[in-house]
């Protein structure tokens, strides 16, 4: 049975492809080091695991969850947003759980886009910002994020006719894959654009808790007027080492959340309530110290990699957020995919090709810091030994 024409409009998911290649090499006895996917290597914090264990043992969590989310979860998110970001949220109408940010972002496309509509997507960006619109028959339009503009999109460069068709706009700061933090004034400019063109802003806040050098990432919703035009997707995956738990929340505009709720109630049956309770526990103030200690580990790894690459003559900027190093590929390779293929085949190191994140990512590669120091250094040493850099 041939898959749908819709499915043919999107490329295979980068990391699904890489997983296959890594498995084949390992089966052949090759010691592959993966600096590809951003999947934290450190465990979920102990208080969160303990809360989950208690919640799993409680029969009160064993039945179908409501898509709306448990009251404790919604209240915990609202308390966290108030203390962490200075954003007031109504737990009854402005907070809802999601089965990971990926699910939420994909389903927002189904919720808001019709064929012919446009979604404005940060480029480079998380692949779901472009695959999502394509899968629902809409059109993703790339907004280049260039280093010379501090990785801010240039709204002035988007044709008026495109803005008229645009219904969604995807932003993400701290940014995957560039590591950029939000440029001054960008969120306010975005609120203004969204108001003028009736666009729903989706700020993907997957990395707000993973920052360095004293930088504290803001919420988009702290921008005046943001709640009228936007939602934010908060994820536990990276900041709390919870990728496997599938725990996220959508917060902000109540009407948008109600529409997403309507969609979800027809698509899935919500997050296991024990996971919601564990997620709520992660947002309590005593967990902040774990997050800070973890960020110190990532900062040390970041410095190790930046120093090693700089010593090899690769121009890299130390990011103030995210778990990624974004670096230019050496001269002599046709594109980033060719370079990453070469590194995998010759050094058994997985790095991500920038081109997989969008046209503006071409010419770069991404290193994830979610590998212990010794393996990270071994991987960078292997890359240096190739002598391309
Ligand atoms: C920008 C961004 N958004 C969302 C996600 C996915 O988050 P989740 O695990 O909550 O689905 C990722 C994961 O890499 C990401 O980089």
Short mmCIF file of N, CA and C in Angstrom, two decimals, residues 304-374:
data_model
loop_
_atom_site.label_atom_id
_atom_site.label_comp_id
_atom_site.label_asym_id
_atom_site.label_seq_id
_atom_site.Cartn_x
_atom_site.Cartn_y
_atom_site.Cartn_z
N UNK A 304 35.00 23.13 26.52
CA UNK A 304 35.94 22.13 25.99
C UNK A 304 35.85 22.07 24.47
N UNK A 305 34.63 22.03 23.97
CA UNK A 305 34.43 21.88 22.52
C UNK A 305 34.84 23.17 21.80
N UNK A 306 34.42 24.31 22.34
CA UNK A 306 34.75 25.58 21.68
C UNK A 306 36.27 25.76 21.62
N UNK A 307 36.94 25.44 22.73
CA UNK A 307 38.41 25.57 22.75
C UNK A 307 39.05 24.64 21.73
N UNK A 308 38.58 23.39 21.70
CA UNK A 308 39.18 22.42 20.77
C UNK A 308 38.94 22.84 19.32
N UNK A 309 37.74 23.30 19.02
CA UNK A 309 37.46 23.71 17.64
C UNK A 309 38.24 24.98 17.29
N UNK A 310 38.32 25.91 18.24
CA UNK A 310 39.05 27.16 17.98
C UNK A 310 40.52 26.85 17.72
N UNK A 311 41.07 25.91 18.51
CA UNK A 311 42.48 25.54 18.32
C UNK A 311 42.69 24.96 16.93
N UNK A 312 41.64 24.37 16.38
CA UNK A 312 41.76 23.79 15.04
C UNK A 312 41.41 24.83 13.96
N UNK A 313 41.19 26.07 14.39
CA UNK A 313 40.93 27.13 13.41
C UNK A 313 39.48 27.24 12.98
N UNK A 314 38.55 26.55 13.68
CA UNK A 314 37.12 26.66 13.33
C UNK A 314 36.52 27.83 14.12
N UNK A 315 35.89 28.73 13.40
CA UNK A 315 35.30 29.92 14.03
C UNK A 315 33.97 29.54 14.71
N UNK A 316 33.95 29.52 16.03
CA UNK A 316 32.70 29.22 16.73
C UNK A 316 32.47 30.24 17.83
N UNK A 317 31.21 30.53 18.08
CA UNK A 317 30.85 31.41 19.18
C UNK A 317 30.31 30.52 20.29
N UNK A 318 30.75 30.78 21.53
CA UNK A 318 30.23 29.99 22.65
C UNK A 318 28.78 30.41 22.89
N UNK A 319 27.82 29.49 22.76
CA UNK A 319 26.42 29.87 22.95
C UNK A 319 26.10 30.18 24.41
N UNK A 320 25.12 31.07 24.63
CA UNK A 320 24.67 31.36 26.01
C UNK A 320 23.45 30.53 26.39
N UNK A 321 23.01 29.71 25.47
CA UNK A 321 21.87 28.84 25.77
C UNK A 321 21.85 27.65 24.84
N UNK A 322 21.02 26.69 25.16
CA UNK A 322 20.85 25.40 24.45
C UNK A 322 22.01 24.45 24.75
N UNK A 323 21.94 23.28 24.12
CA UNK A 323 22.95 22.24 24.34
C UNK A 323 23.72 21.99 23.06
N UNK A 324 23.85 23.06 22.24
CA UNK A 324 24.44 22.87 20.91
C UNK A 324 25.57 23.86 20.61
N UNK A 325 26.53 23.36 19.83
CA UNK A 325 27.55 24.21 19.23
C UNK A 325 27.27 24.22 17.73
N UNK A 326 27.25 25.40 17.16
CA UNK A 326 26.93 25.60 15.74
C UNK A 326 28.19 26.12 15.07
N UNK A 327 28.70 25.36 14.12
CA UNK A 327 30.02 25.71 13.57
C UNK A 327 30.03 25.56 12.05
N UNK A 328 30.85 26.37 11.37
CA UNK A 328 30.92 26.26 9.91
C UNK A 328 31.67 25.00 9.47
N UNK A 329 31.24 24.39 8.37
CA UNK A 329 31.96 23.21 7.86
C UNK A 329 33.25 23.70 7.20
N UNK A 330 34.27 22.84 7.18
CA UNK A 330 35.51 23.25 6.51
C UNK A 330 35.34 23.37 5.00
N UNK A 331 36.26 24.09 4.37
CA UNK A 331 36.22 24.24 2.91
C UNK A 331 36.46 22.88 2.26
N UNK A 332 35.96 22.74 1.05
CA UNK A 332 36.28 21.53 0.29
C UNK A 332 35.17 20.50 0.28
N UNK A 333 34.06 20.78 0.96
CA UNK A 333 32.94 19.84 0.95
C UNK A 333 31.76 20.46 0.21
N UNK A 334 31.04 19.63 -0.54
CA UNK A 334 29.95 20.14 -1.36
C UNK A 334 28.88 20.80 -0.49
N UNK A 335 28.57 20.17 0.63
CA UNK A 335 27.56 20.74 1.54
C UNK A 335 27.71 20.10 2.93
N UNK A 336 26.85 20.51 3.84
CA UNK A 336 26.98 20.04 5.22
C UNK A 336 26.72 18.53 5.32
N UNK A 337 25.82 18.03 4.49
CA UNK A 337 25.53 16.58 4.53
C UNK A 337 26.78 15.80 4.12
N UNK A 338 27.48 16.29 3.10
CA UNK A 338 28.69 15.59 2.63
C UNK A 338 29.75 15.60 3.73
N UNK A 339 29.88 16.74 4.42
CA UNK A 339 30.88 16.81 5.50
C UNK A 339 30.52 15.85 6.64
N UNK A 340 29.26 15.85 7.04
CA UNK A 340 28.84 15.00 8.18
C UNK A 340 28.97 13.52 7.82
N UNK A 341 28.68 13.20 6.58
CA UNK A 341 28.84 11.82 6.10
C UNK A 341 30.32 11.42 6.18
N UNK A 342 31.18 12.32 5.77
CA UNK A 342 32.63 12.08 5.81
C UNK A 342 33.08 11.86 7.26
N UNK A 343 32.60 12.68 8.19
CA UNK A 343 33.00 12.55 9.59
C UNK A 343 32.50 11.22 10.16
N UNK A 344 31.29 10.83 9.77
CA UNK A 344 30.75 9.55 10.26
C UNK A 344 31.56 8.38 9.69
N UNK A 345 31.81 8.42 8.40
CA UNK A 345 32.51 7.29 7.76
C UNK A 345 33.97 7.21 8.18
N UNK A 346 34.63 8.36 8.35
CA UNK A 346 36.08 8.35 8.59
C UNK A 346 36.45 8.43 10.06
N UNK A 347 35.57 9.00 10.89
CA UNK A 347 35.93 9.17 12.30
C UNK A 347 34.94 8.49 13.23
N UNK A 348 33.88 7.93 12.68
CA UNK A 348 32.83 7.28 13.47
C UNK A 348 32.25 8.25 14.51
N UNK A 349 32.09 9.48 14.09
CA UNK A 349 31.46 10.49 14.95
C UNK A 349 30.23 11.02 14.22
N UNK A 350 29.12 11.08 14.96
CA UNK A 350 27.88 11.61 14.37
C UNK A 350 27.76 13.09 14.74
N UNK A 351 27.67 13.93 13.72
CA UNK A 351 27.33 15.34 13.93
C UNK A 351 26.18 15.65 12.99
N UNK A 352 25.44 16.71 13.24
CA UNK A 352 24.24 16.96 12.44
C UNK A 352 24.53 17.99 11.36
N UNK A 353 24.10 17.70 10.13
CA UNK A 353 24.30 18.66 9.04
C UNK A 353 23.35 19.85 9.16
N UNK A 354 23.90 21.05 9.09
CA UNK A 354 23.07 22.25 9.24
C UNK A 354 21.96 22.34 8.21
N UNK A 355 22.21 21.80 7.01
CA UNK A 355 21.21 21.88 5.95
C UNK A 355 19.92 21.15 6.32
N UNK A 356 19.99 20.21 7.25
CA UNK A 356 18.78 19.47 7.65
C UNK A 356 17.83 20.36 8.46
N UNK A 357 18.33 21.51 8.90
CA UNK A 357 17.49 22.43 9.70
C UNK A 357 16.93 23.57 8.85
N UNK A 358 17.21 23.51 7.53
CA UNK A 358 16.68 24.55 6.65
C UNK A 358 17.79 25.14 5.79
N UNK A 359 17.35 25.86 4.76
CA UNK A 359 18.28 26.41 3.77
C UNK A 359 19.38 27.24 4.43
N UNK A 360 19.01 28.04 5.41
CA UNK A 360 20.01 28.94 6.02
C UNK A 360 20.97 28.19 6.95
N UNK A 361 20.69 26.92 7.19
CA UNK A 361 21.61 26.14 8.01
C UNK A 361 22.72 25.51 7.18
N UNK A 362 22.58 25.61 5.86
CA UNK A 362 23.59 25.01 4.98
C UNK A 362 24.94 25.68 5.23
N UNK A 363 26.00 24.84 5.22
CA UNK A 363 27.34 25.39 5.46
C UNK A 363 27.76 25.27 6.93
N UNK A 364 26.86 24.74 7.76
CA UNK A 364 27.17 24.59 9.19
C UNK A 364 26.98 23.13 9.63
N UNK A 365 27.54 22.82 10.77
CA UNK A 365 27.21 21.55 11.42
C UNK A 365 26.90 21.82 12.89
N UNK A 366 26.18 20.88 13.51
CA UNK A 366 25.78 21.06 14.91
C UNK A 366 26.33 19.93 15.75
N UNK A 367 26.90 20.32 16.89
CA UNK A 367 27.38 19.33 17.87
C UNK A 367 26.49 19.43 19.09
N UNK A 368 26.00 18.29 19.56
CA UNK A 368 25.21 18.28 20.79
C UNK A 368 26.13 17.99 21.97
N UNK A 369 25.93 18.69 23.07
CA UNK A 369 26.79 18.55 24.26
C UNK A 369 26.31 17.47 25.22
N UNK A 370 25.42 16.61 24.75
CA UNK A 370 24.80 15.63 25.65
C UNK A 370 25.57 14.32 25.71
N UNK A 371 26.88 14.45 25.81
CA UNK A 371 27.78 13.29 25.87
C UNK A 371 28.83 13.58 26.94
N UNK A 372 29.22 12.59 27.75
CA UNK A 372 30.22 12.86 28.80
C UNK A 372 31.51 13.46 28.24
N UNK A 373 32.19 14.25 29.11
CA UNK A 373 33.37 15.03 28.68
C UNK A 373 34.40 14.21 27.90
N UNK A 374 34.74 13.00 28.44
CA UNK A 374 35.83 12.25 27.80
C UNK A 374 35.45 11.83 26.39
#
